[in-house]
Amino acid sequence: MDDVRTSTAWTGWVGFTAILLVIIGMIDAFEGLIAIIRSEYYQYTPNGVIIFDTTKWGWLTLIWGILLVLVGLALAAKSSWARWTAVVLVAVNLLEQLAWLGTSASTIWTLTIITLQIIVLYALTARWGEVSTY
């Protein structure tokens, strides 16, 4: 009886993770869309102004966000491949967001996504064997 409750609880975590993954993907897609619309990003430094062209980064982030949404939906549908795919995609996305953190003037979105991704990685990897339905 104890194993059933634990398995059900962690299956709930994976379902919660699917919702978070869709949210992360949507935020990434919006970040990418904003970077495409605002094609130039200005960074003010003591030595002057640095101008970055963020169009390519925006397209990659938009596509990556759509991919995260699709994997999140597959995870919600209990697809067997979606769990490992989600772990890999979230880990790569976490590194991408960390790279963007240093150059962003407003870090709240990046920090929010990083926090959500750590929760997703924990929920997908902790007690892996107890979730038998994935």
PDB file of C-alpha atoms in Angstrom:
ATOM      1  CA  MET A   1       0.000   0.000   0.000  1.00  0.00           C
ATOM      2  CA  ASP A   2       2.860   2.340   0.795  1.00  0.00           C
ATOM      3  CA  ASP A   3       4.425   1.780  -2.647  1.00  0.00           C
ATOM      4  CA  VAL A   4       1.174   2.672  -4.391  1.00  0.00           C
ATOM      5  CA  ARG A   5       0.879   5.981  -2.541  1.00  0.00           C
ATOM      6  CA  THR A   6       4.485   6.912  -3.259  1.00  0.00           C
ATOM      7  CA  SER A   7       4.163   5.999  -6.918  1.00  0.00           C
ATOM      8  CA  THR A   8       0.940   7.989  -7.199  1.00  0.00           C
ATOM      9  CA  ALA A   9       2.515  10.992  -5.486  1.00  0.00           C
ATOM     10  CA  TRP A  10       5.497  11.005  -7.827  1.00  0.00           C
ATOM     11  CA  THR A  11       3.251  10.457 -10.817  1.00  0.00           C
ATOM     12  CA  GLY A  12       1.466  13.628  -9.675  1.00  0.00           C
ATOM     13  CA  TRP A  13       4.818  15.403  -9.591  1.00  0.00           C
ATOM     14  CA  VAL A  14       5.483  14.364 -13.163  1.00  0.00           C
ATOM     15  CA  GLY A  15       2.046  15.681 -14.177  1.00  0.00           C
ATOM     16  CA  PHE A  16       2.816  18.957 -12.404  1.00  0.00           C
ATOM     17  CA  THR A  17       6.130  19.013 -14.235  1.00  0.00           C
ATOM     18  CA  ALA A  18       4.329  18.679 -17.568  1.00  0.00           C
ATOM     19  CA  ILE A  19       2.344  21.816 -16.764  1.00  0.00           C
ATOM     20  CA  LEU A  20       5.506  23.656 -15.689  1.00  0.00           C
ATOM     21  CA  LEU A  21       7.267  22.571 -18.865  1.00  0.00           C
ATOM     22  CA  VAL A  22       4.464  24.025 -20.977  1.00  0.00           C
ATOM     23  CA  ILE A  23       4.694  27.286 -18.993  1.00  0.00           C
ATOM     24  CA  ILE A  24       8.494  27.410 -19.382  1.00  0.00           C
ATOM     25  CA  GLY A  25       8.142  26.776 -23.101  1.00  0.00           C
ATOM     26  CA  MET A  26       5.596  29.574 -23.426  1.00  0.00           C
ATOM     27  CA  ILE A  27       7.835  32.009 -21.529  1.00  0.00           C
ATOM     28  CA  ASP A  28      10.777  31.005 -23.728  1.00  0.00           C
ATOM     29  CA  ALA A  29       8.667  31.486 -26.847  1.00  0.00           C
ATOM     30  CA  PHE A  30       7.628  34.960 -25.662  1.00  0.00           C
ATOM     31  CA  GLU A  31      11.248  35.830 -24.856  1.00  0.00           C
ATOM     32  CA  GLY A  32      12.215  34.745 -28.354  1.00  0.00           C
ATOM     33  CA  LEU A  33       9.370  36.695 -29.921  1.00  0.00           C
ATOM     34  CA  ILE A  34      10.340  39.815 -27.997  1.00  0.00           C
ATOM     35  CA  ALA A  35      13.976  39.382 -29.073  1.00  0.00           C
ATOM     36  CA  ILE A  36      12.849  39.082 -32.701  1.00  0.00           C
ATOM     37  CA  ILE A  37      10.652  42.178 -32.475  1.00  0.00           C
ATOM     38  CA  ARG A  38      13.302  44.169 -30.594  1.00  0.00           C
ATOM     39  CA  SER A  39      16.103  43.160 -32.908  1.00  0.00           C
ATOM     40  CA  GLU A  40      18.725  45.251 -31.124  1.00  0.00           C
ATOM     41  CA  TYR A  41      19.537  45.040 -27.441  1.00  0.00           C
ATOM     42  CA  TYR A  42      21.408  47.828 -25.715  1.00  0.00           C
ATOM     43  CA  GLN A  43      23.762  47.175 -22.803  1.00  0.00           C
ATOM     44  CA  TYR A  44      25.073  50.215 -20.957  1.00  0.00           C
ATOM     45  CA  THR A  45      28.587  49.897 -19.557  1.00  0.00           C
ATOM     46  CA  PRO A  46      30.937  52.404 -17.943  1.00  0.00           C
ATOM     47  CA  ASN A  47      32.889  52.505 -21.214  1.00  0.00           C
ATOM     48  CA  GLY A  48      29.882  53.113 -23.450  1.00  0.00           C
ATOM     49  CA  VAL A  49      26.976  51.366 -25.090  1.00  0.00           C
ATOM     50  CA  ILE A  50      27.202  47.864 -26.529  1.00  0.00           C
ATOM     51  CA  ILE A  51      24.599  46.896 -29.141  1.00  0.00           C
ATOM     52  CA  PHE A  52      23.721  43.210 -29.604  1.00  0.00           C
ATOM     53  CA  ASP A  53      21.766  41.802 -32.532  1.00  0.00           C
ATOM     54  CA  THR A  54      19.344  39.419 -30.828  1.00  0.00           C
ATOM     55  CA  THR A  55      17.389  38.257 -33.874  1.00  0.00           C
ATOM     56  CA  LYS A  56      19.149  34.889 -34.230  1.00  0.00           C
ATOM     57  CA  TRP A  57      18.965  34.253 -30.496  1.00  0.00           C
ATOM     58  CA  GLY A  58      15.277  35.187 -30.638  1.00  0.00           C
ATOM     59  CA  TRP A  59      14.490  32.700 -33.399  1.00  0.00           C
ATOM     60  CA  LEU A  60      16.364  29.920 -31.606  1.00  0.00           C
ATOM     61  CA  THR A  61      14.608  30.681 -28.328  1.00  0.00           C
ATOM     62  CA  LEU A  62      11.203  30.842 -30.032  1.00  0.00           C
ATOM     63  CA  ILE A  63      11.727  27.457 -31.692  1.00  0.00           C
ATOM     64  CA  TRP A  64      13.142  26.018 -28.460  1.00  0.00           C
ATOM     65  CA  GLY A  65      10.110  27.295 -26.532  1.00  0.00           C
ATOM     66  CA  ILE A  66       7.719  25.660 -28.989  1.00  0.00           C
ATOM     67  CA  LEU A  67       9.694  22.425 -28.671  1.00  0.00           C
ATOM     68  CA  LEU A  68       9.447  22.592 -24.861  1.00  0.00           C
ATOM     69  CA  VAL A  69       5.679  23.113 -25.085  1.00  0.00           C
ATOM     70  CA  LEU A  70       5.326  20.083 -27.361  1.00  0.00           C
ATOM     71  CA  VAL A  71       7.431  17.882 -25.055  1.00  0.00           C
ATOM     72  CA  GLY A  72       5.431  19.149 -22.060  1.00  0.00           C
ATOM     73  CA  LEU A  73       2.211  18.117 -23.799  1.00  0.00           C
ATOM     74  CA  ALA A  74       3.700  14.710 -24.616  1.00  0.00           C
ATOM     75  CA  LEU A  75       4.756  14.342 -20.977  1.00  0.00           C
ATOM     76  CA  ALA A  76       1.202  15.151 -19.898  1.00  0.00           C
ATOM     77  CA  ALA A  77      -0.035  12.471 -22.296  1.00  0.00           C
ATOM     78  CA  LYS A  78       2.287   9.966 -20.528  1.00  0.00           C
ATOM     79  CA  SER A  79       4.474   9.379 -23.537  1.00  0.00           C
ATOM     80  CA  SER A  80       7.381   7.086 -22.701  1.00  0.00           C
ATOM     81  CA  TRP A  81      10.011   9.087 -24.592  1.00  0.00           C
ATOM     82  CA  ALA A  82       8.947  12.469 -23.214  1.00  0.00           C
ATOM     83  CA  ARG A  83      10.525  12.111 -19.773  1.00  0.00           C
ATOM     84  CA  TRP A  84      14.110  11.658 -20.956  1.00  0.00           C
ATOM     85  CA  THR A  85      13.605  14.184 -23.714  1.00  0.00           C
ATOM     86  CA  ALA A  86      12.304  16.700 -21.173  1.00  0.00           C
ATOM     87  CA  VAL A  87      15.336  16.173 -18.928  1.00  0.00           C
ATOM     88  CA  VAL A  88      17.748  16.778 -21.815  1.00  0.00           C
ATOM     89  CA  LEU A  89      15.864  19.781 -23.219  1.00  0.00           C
ATOM     90  CA  VAL A  90      15.463  21.429 -19.809  1.00  0.00           C
ATOM     91  CA  ALA A  91      19.151  20.924 -18.988  1.00  0.00           C
ATOM     92  CA  VAL A  92      20.206  22.541 -22.275  1.00  0.00           C
ATOM     93  CA  ASN A  93      17.653  25.331 -21.786  1.00  0.00           C
ATOM     94  CA  LEU A  94      18.982  25.934 -18.271  1.00  0.00           C
ATOM     95  CA  LEU A  95      22.484  26.459 -19.654  1.00  0.00           C
ATOM     96  CA  GLU A  96      21.100  28.777 -22.345  1.00  0.00           C
ATOM     97  CA  GLN A  97      19.269  30.846 -19.755  1.00  0.00           C
ATOM     98  CA  LEU A  98      22.391  31.048 -17.574  1.00  0.00           C
ATOM     99  CA  ALA A  99      24.320  32.371 -20.575  1.00  0.00           C
ATOM    100  CA  TRP A 100      21.656  35.051 -21.123  1.00  0.00           C
ATOM    101  CA  LEU A 101      21.546  36.008 -17.428  1.00  0.00           C
ATOM    102  CA  GLY A 102      24.791  37.986 -17.525  1.00  0.00           C
ATOM    103  CA  THR A 103      23.775  40.190 -20.441  1.00  0.00           C
ATOM    104  CA  SER A 104      20.173  40.884 -19.488  1.00  0.00           C
ATOM    105  CA  ALA A 105      19.175  44.205 -17.946  1.00  0.00           C
ATOM    106  CA  SER A 106      16.016  42.727 -16.424  1.00  0.00           C
ATOM    107  CA  THR A 107      16.894  39.377 -14.893  1.00  0.00           C
ATOM    108  CA  ILE A 108      13.511  38.548 -13.371  1.00  0.00           C
ATOM    109  CA  TRP A 109      12.316  36.433 -16.323  1.00  0.00           C
ATOM    110  CA  THR A 110      15.597  34.557 -16.544  1.00  0.00           C
ATOM    111  CA  LEU A 111      15.681  33.860 -12.808  1.00  0.00           C
ATOM    112  CA  THR A 112      12.043  32.735 -12.902  1.00  0.00           C
ATOM    113  CA  ILE A 113      12.719  30.267 -15.698  1.00  0.00           C
ATOM    114  CA  ILE A 114      15.882  28.977 -14.007  1.00  0.00           C
ATOM    115  CA  THR A 115      13.942  28.352 -10.785  1.00  0.00           C
ATOM    116  CA  LEU A 116      11.137  26.569 -12.627  1.00  0.00           C
ATOM    117  CA  GLN A 117      13.641  24.460 -14.552  1.00  0.00           C
ATOM    118  CA  ILE A 118      15.346  23.309 -11.361  1.00  0.00           C
ATOM    119  CA  ILE A 119      11.936  22.212 -10.050  1.00  0.00           C
ATOM    120  CA  VAL A 120      11.250  20.387 -13.335  1.00  0.00           C
ATOM    121  CA  LEU A 121      14.610  18.604 -13.265  1.00  0.00           C
ATOM    122  CA  TYR A 122      14.047  17.552  -9.662  1.00  0.00           C
ATOM    123  CA  ALA A 123      10.550  16.255 -10.334  1.00  0.00           C
ATOM    124  CA  LEU A 124      11.642  14.295 -13.388  1.00  0.00           C
ATOM    125  CA  THR A 125      14.751  12.720 -11.889  1.00  0.00           C
ATOM    126  CA  ALA A 126      14.097  12.221  -8.155  1.00  0.00           C
ATOM    127  CA  ARG A 127      12.805   8.734  -7.337  1.00  0.00           C
ATOM    128  CA  TRP A 128      12.772   7.764 -10.980  1.00  0.00           C
ATOM    129  CA  GLY A 129      11.943   4.119 -10.303  1.00  0.00           C
ATOM    130  CA  GLU A 130       8.838   4.933  -8.244  1.00  0.00           C
ATOM    131  CA  VAL A 131       6.924   6.314 -11.207  1.00  0.00           C
ATOM    132  CA  SER A 132       6.021   3.189 -13.067  1.00  0.00           C
ATOM    133  CA  THR A 133       3.535   4.694 -15.514  1.00  0.00           C
ATOM    134  CA  TYR A 134       6.142   6.714 -17.448  1.00  0.00           C
TER     135      TYR A 134
END
